[in-house]
Tab-separated table of C-alpha atoms in Angstrom:
chain	number	residue	atom	x	y	z
A	918	MET	CA	13.409	-9.264	29.974
A	919	SER	CA	13.495	-7.286	26.765
A	920	ARG	CA	11.579	-8.309	23.679
A	921	PRO	CA	14.701	-8.745	21.480
A	922	LEU	CA	16.359	-10.944	24.127
A	923	SER	CA	13.148	-12.938	24.472
A	924	ARG	CA	13.103	-13.668	20.756
A	925	PHE	CA	16.760	-14.711	20.877
A	926	CYS	CA	16.097	-17.068	23.756
A	927	SER	CA	13.105	-18.712	22.115
A	928	LEU	CA	15.251	-19.743	19.162
A	929	LEU	CA	17.694	-21.499	21.484
A	930	LEU	CA	15.071	-23.407	23.368
A	931	LEU	CA	13.382	-25.308	20.585
A	932	CYS	CA	16.533	-27.311	19.942
A	933	ILE	CA	16.159	-29.141	23.256
A	934	ALA	CA	13.511	-31.864	23.199
A	935	ALA	CA	11.263	-32.002	26.260
A	936	THR	CA	13.145	-29.075	27.838
A	937	TYR	CA	12.538	-25.338	27.771
A	938	SER	CA	15.429	-23.202	29.057
A	939	VAL	CA	15.817	-19.436	29.230
A	940	HIS	CA	19.352	-18.120	28.778
A	941	ALA	CA	20.766	-14.706	29.555
A	942	GLU	CA	22.971	-12.849	27.076
A	943	ASP	CA	26.069	-14.507	28.562
A	944	SER	CA	24.469	-17.931	27.847
A	945	ASP	CA	24.045	-18.782	31.530
A	946	THR	CA	20.856	-20.745	32.168
A	947	VAL	CA	18.325	-18.723	34.147
A	948	TRP	CA	15.763	-21.500	34.501
A	949	THR	CA	14.642	-24.711	32.844
A	950	VAL	CA	11.227	-26.332	32.490
A	951	LYS	CA	10.742	-29.970	31.534
A	952	VAL	CA	7.609	-31.697	30.305
A	953	PRO	CA	7.368	-35.457	31.011
A	954	ARG	CA	6.944	-37.741	28.001
A	955	ALA	CA	6.612	-34.819	25.591
A	956	SER	CA	8.596	-32.156	23.761
A	957	PHE	CA	8.011	-28.458	23.233
A	958	SER	CA	7.084	-27.641	19.652
A	959	ASP	CA	6.772	-23.840	19.763
A	960	VAL	CA	7.057	-20.837	22.090
A	961	ASP	CA	6.149	-17.144	22.010
A	962	TYR	CA	6.715	-14.212	24.335
A	963	SER	CA	4.031	-11.772	25.423
A	964	PRO	CA	4.523	-8.262	23.994
A	965	ASP	CA	5.579	-6.925	27.405
A	966	GLY	CA	8.053	-9.798	27.938
A	967	ARG	CA	6.423	-10.913	31.199
A	968	TYR	CA	5.091	-14.251	29.999
A	969	ILE	CA	6.005	-17.144	27.749
A	970	VAL	CA	3.424	-19.379	26.121
A	971	ALA	CA	4.748	-22.811	25.202
A	972	CYS	CA	3.048	-25.747	23.543
A	973	SER	CA	3.737	-29.453	23.437
A	974	GLY	CA	1.924	-32.714	22.986
A	975	TYR	CA	0.258	-35.042	25.398
A	976	TYR	CA	-0.266	-33.929	28.987
A	977	VAL	CA	0.312	-30.145	28.877
A	978	PRO	CA	-0.637	-28.927	25.391
A	979	VAL	CA	-0.540	-25.143	26.066
A	980	VAL	CA	0.992	-23.564	29.161
A	981	LEU	CA	1.615	-19.965	30.255
A	982	LEU	CA	4.906	-19.456	32.102
A	983	ASP	CA	6.325	-16.569	34.100
A	984	ALA	CA	9.358	-15.366	32.133
A	985	ARG	CA	11.231	-14.479	35.328
A	986	ASP	CA	11.421	-17.932	36.864
A	987	GLY	CA	9.560	-20.390	34.609
A	988	SER	CA	6.749	-20.993	37.071
A	989	THR	CA	3.423	-22.104	35.611
A	990	VAL	CA	0.869	-19.300	35.538
A	991	ARG	CA	-1.894	-21.180	33.755
A	992	ILE	CA	-2.583	-24.295	31.712
A	993	PHE	CA	-5.036	-23.675	28.873
A	994	GLN	CA	-7.604	-26.390	28.375
A	995	VAL	CA	-9.178	-27.270	25.041
A	996	PRO	CA	-12.980	-27.137	25.477
A	997	GLY	CA	-14.451	-30.571	26.128
A	998	GLU	CA	-11.044	-32.240	26.288
A	999	THR	CA	-8.584	-33.398	28.903
A	1000	PRO	CA	-4.885	-33.685	28.065
A	1001	LYS	CA	-4.236	-37.056	26.478
A	1002	LEU	CA	-1.986	-38.755	24.000
A	1003	SER	CA	-4.079	-37.867	20.935
A	1004	LEU	CA	-4.087	-34.103	21.659
A	1005	GLU	CA	-1.091	-32.070	20.484
A	1006	ALA	CA	-0.443	-28.343	20.112
A	1007	ILE	CA	1.810	-27.429	17.182
A	1008	LYS	CA	2.083	-23.619	17.086
A	1009	VAL	CA	1.313	-20.805	19.548
A	1010	ALA	CA	1.056	-17.030	19.231
A	1011	PHE	CA	0.267	-14.018	21.401
A	1012	SER	CA	-1.964	-11.243	20.085
A	1013	ALA	CA	-0.406	-7.788	19.754
A	1014	ASP	CA	-1.913	-6.526	23.013
A	1015	GLY	CA	-1.110	-9.733	24.900
A	1016	SER	CA	-4.754	-10.399	25.776
A	1017	THR	CA	-5.247	-13.473	23.564
A	1018	ILE	CA	-3.325	-16.667	22.875
A	1019	ALA	CA	-3.852	-18.800	19.771
A	1020	ALA	CA	-2.719	-22.417	19.395
A	1021	SER	CA	-2.989	-24.798	16.466
A	1022	ILE	CA	-4.218	-28.164	17.754
A	1023	ASP	CA	-4.120	-31.641	16.255
A	1024	LYS	CA	-6.497	-34.228	17.663
A	1025	ASP	CA	-6.360	-37.541	15.805
A	1026	SER	CA	-7.562	-36.545	12.311
A	1027	GLU	CA	-9.001	-33.179	13.427
A	1028	HIS	CA	-7.140	-29.887	13.050
A	1029	PHE	CA	-8.170	-26.523	14.490
A	1030	ILE	CA	-6.981	-23.263	16.033
A	1031	GLN	CA	-8.107	-22.536	19.580
A	1032	PHE	CA	-8.056	-19.075	21.157
A	1033	TRP	CA	-8.040	-18.219	24.868
A	1034	ASN	CA	-8.319	-15.126	27.034
A	1035	VAL	CA	-4.925	-14.809	28.737
A	1036	GLU	CA	-6.219	-13.197	31.935
A	1037	THR	CA	-9.069	-15.631	32.608
A	1038	GLY	CA	-7.847	-18.725	30.761
A	1039	GLU	CA	-11.288	-19.083	29.194
A	1040	PRO	CA	-11.592	-20.259	25.549
A	1041	THR	CA	-12.966	-17.676	23.143
A	1042	TRP	CA	-12.928	-18.598	19.447
A	1043	SER	CA	-12.151	-21.769	17.514
A	1044	LEU	CA	-11.383	-22.228	13.802
A	1045	SER	CA	-11.424	-25.629	12.093
A	1046	ALA	CA	-8.909	-26.523	9.363
A	1047	PRO	CA	-8.643	-29.393	6.847
A	1048	GLU	CA	-4.968	-29.983	7.635
A	1049	GLN	CA	-2.337	-29.183	10.248
A	1050	ILE	CA	-1.634	-25.465	10.587
A	1051	GLY	CA	1.955	-24.714	9.584
A	1052	VAL	CA	2.035	-21.020	10.386
A	1053	MET	CA	-0.131	-18.353	11.999
A	1054	ALA	CA	0.338	-14.785	13.214
A	1055	PHE	CA	-1.407	-11.702	14.588
A	1056	SER	CA	-0.583	-8.376	12.963
A	1057	PRO	CA	1.391	-5.973	15.211
A	1058	ASP	CA	-1.452	-3.433	15.154
A	1059	GLY	CA	-3.880	-6.086	16.432
A	1060	ARG	CA	-6.317	-5.794	13.529
A	1061	PHE	CA	-5.650	-9.047	11.685
A	1062	PHE	CA	-4.934	-12.749	12.136
A	1063	ALA	CA	-3.671	-15.075	9.396
A	1064	ALA	CA	-3.038	-18.814	9.203
A	1065	GLY	CA	-1.854	-21.289	6.586
A	1066	ASP	CA	-2.208	-25.073	6.558
A	1067	GLY	CA	-0.204	-27.972	5.153
A	1068	ILE	CA	-2.208	-28.435	1.965
A	1069	GLU	CA	-3.020	-25.218	0.130
A	1070	ASN	CA	-5.161	-22.901	2.249
A	1071	LEU	CA	-4.340	-19.425	3.515
A	1072	TRP	CA	-6.939	-17.618	5.647
A	1073	PHE	CA	-6.955	-13.940	6.536
A	1074	TYR	CA	-9.226	-12.618	9.307
A	1075	GLN	CA	-10.105	-9.273	10.800
A	1076	VAL	CA	-10.040	-9.333	14.608
A	1077	GLU	CA	-13.239	-7.859	16.007
A	1078	GLN	CA	-14.399	-7.473	19.586
A	1079	ASP	CA	-16.233	-10.775	19.900
A	1080	THR	CA	-15.211	-12.733	16.828
A	1081	LEU	CA	-12.906	-13.192	13.850
A	1082	ARG	CA	-14.317	-12.151	10.472
A	1083	LEU	CA	-12.899	-13.853	7.366
A	1084	LEU	CA	-11.758	-11.198	4.877
A	1085	TRP	CA	-10.291	-13.499	2.243
A	1086	GLN	CA	-8.976	-16.990	1.581
A	1087	ASP	CA	-6.484	-18.173	-0.998
A	1088	THR	CA	-5.293	-21.574	-2.210
A	1089	GLU	CA	-1.737	-22.378	-3.282
A	1090	PRO	CA	-1.339	-26.137	-3.871
A	1091	GLY	CA	1.639	-28.061	-2.595
A	1092	GLY	CA	3.615	-27.805	0.624
A	1093	MET	CA	3.122	-26.253	4.028
A	1094	TYR	CA	3.158	-22.529	4.747
A	1095	ARG	CA	6.220	-21.654	6.819
A	1096	GLY	CA	7.312	-18.213	8.021
A	1097	MET	CA	4.784	-15.374	8.214
A	1098	TRP	CA	5.366	-11.717	9.077
A	1099	PHE	CA	3.305	-8.522	9.093
A	1100	SER	CA	4.319	-4.900	8.626
A	1101	GLN	CA	3.860	-2.788	11.757
A	1102	ASP	CA	0.724	-1.122	10.342
A	1103	GLY	CA	-0.786	-4.455	9.241
A	1104	GLU	CA	-1.069	-3.302	5.631
A	1105	HIS	CA	1.332	-5.914	4.225
A	1106	MET	CA	2.262	-9.502	4.987
A	1107	LEU	CA	5.203	-11.653	3.975
A	1108	TYR	CA	5.225	-15.461	3.990
A	1109	THR	CA	7.031	-18.446	2.518
A	1110	LYS	CA	5.706	-21.564	0.797
A	1111	ASN	CA	7.427	-24.050	-1.504
A	1112	GLY	CA	10.650	-22.027	-1.571
A	1113	VAL	CA	8.839	-18.849	-2.631
A	1114	MET	CA	8.531	-15.723	-0.490
A	1115	LYS	CA	5.560	-13.481	-1.290
A	1116	LEU	CA	4.705	-9.941	-0.260
A	1117	ARG	CA	0.944	-9.337	-0.230
A	1118	ARG	CA	-1.309	-6.399	0.478
A	1119	THR	CA	-3.561	-7.518	3.319
A	1120	GLN	CA	-6.793	-5.680	2.527
A	1121	ASP	CA	-7.298	-7.182	-0.943
A	1122	SER	CA	-4.723	-10.063	-0.974
A	1123	VAL	CA	-2.892	-8.707	-4.061
A	1124	VAL	CA	0.599	-10.192	-4.463
A	1125	LEU	CA	2.978	-7.257	-4.856
A	1126	GLN	CA	6.249	-9.140	-5.221
A	1127	ARG	CA	7.721	-12.647	-5.033
A	1128	TRP	CA	11.202	-14.055	-4.522
A	1129	TYR	CA	12.414	-17.623	-5.132
A	1130	THR	CA	14.473	-18.464	-2.072
A	1131	GLY	CA	14.668	-22.252	-1.925
A	1132	GLY	CA	15.192	-22.210	1.829
A	1133	GLY	CA	14.404	-20.679	5.203
A	1134	CYS	CA	13.736	-16.964	5.601
A	1135	GLN	CA	13.508	-14.308	8.283
A	1136	ALA	CA	12.297	-10.710	8.098
A	1137	THR	CA	12.730	-7.553	10.152
A	1138	PRO	CA	9.586	-6.321	11.983
A	1139	ASP	CA	9.072	-3.441	9.529
A	1140	LEU	CA	9.467	-5.752	6.485
A	1141	GLN	CA	12.179	-3.463	5.124
A	1142	TYR	CA	14.736	-6.277	5.044
A	1143	PHE	CA	14.728	-10.058	4.996
A	1144	THR	CA	17.293	-12.824	4.793
A	1145	ALA	CA	16.819	-16.008	2.796
A	1146	ALA	CA	18.732	-19.232	2.272
A	1147	VAL	CA	19.145	-19.621	-1.465
A	1148	ALA	CA	19.517	-23.089	-2.973
């Protein structure tokens, strides 16, 4: 399954509560996965298109699926926890090389991002947050990871061999961070918050340009073009 088709499919699936379905280009259903007493909140494809990581609440927070047939490859466990009603995964993301999965987790009043090794299923890093994470992404070159919460915080990390190193943090009061995209070389990032889209230089966090969109946005992988709903 190609990467562009995978992205197209993932947009279709989130509209169906408690059901995850993969569709071919002719819209025929290839396979469907259902989660009892829960709904999928986010999905992402591995860079090679072989796997899908999906997250939901309750009994199966983060699961790795085979993109060919929807079979479960692995269920990722949060350290020290068993799946239960108070544990919910909100967002998921694959790293650029497909070796790591990140998931934003809500547990009662606690909020954090958990990382796992895809091959072994073992947890690696964990980052706490004061509020639910609204958006997160790895840069395509694998060097950086960024996340924004629902209050005002934006964190930018450098991915190192055994850890994440915080390079900078910014605060922008009001509203949750939404879309987030990186340039292919990781030198620039684009994100939306409160109806404003900003282009920033990643190394020093300088805002290079801003647009007032008033709605949802989407950008091409190279950040050369983007579309925005204007109020």
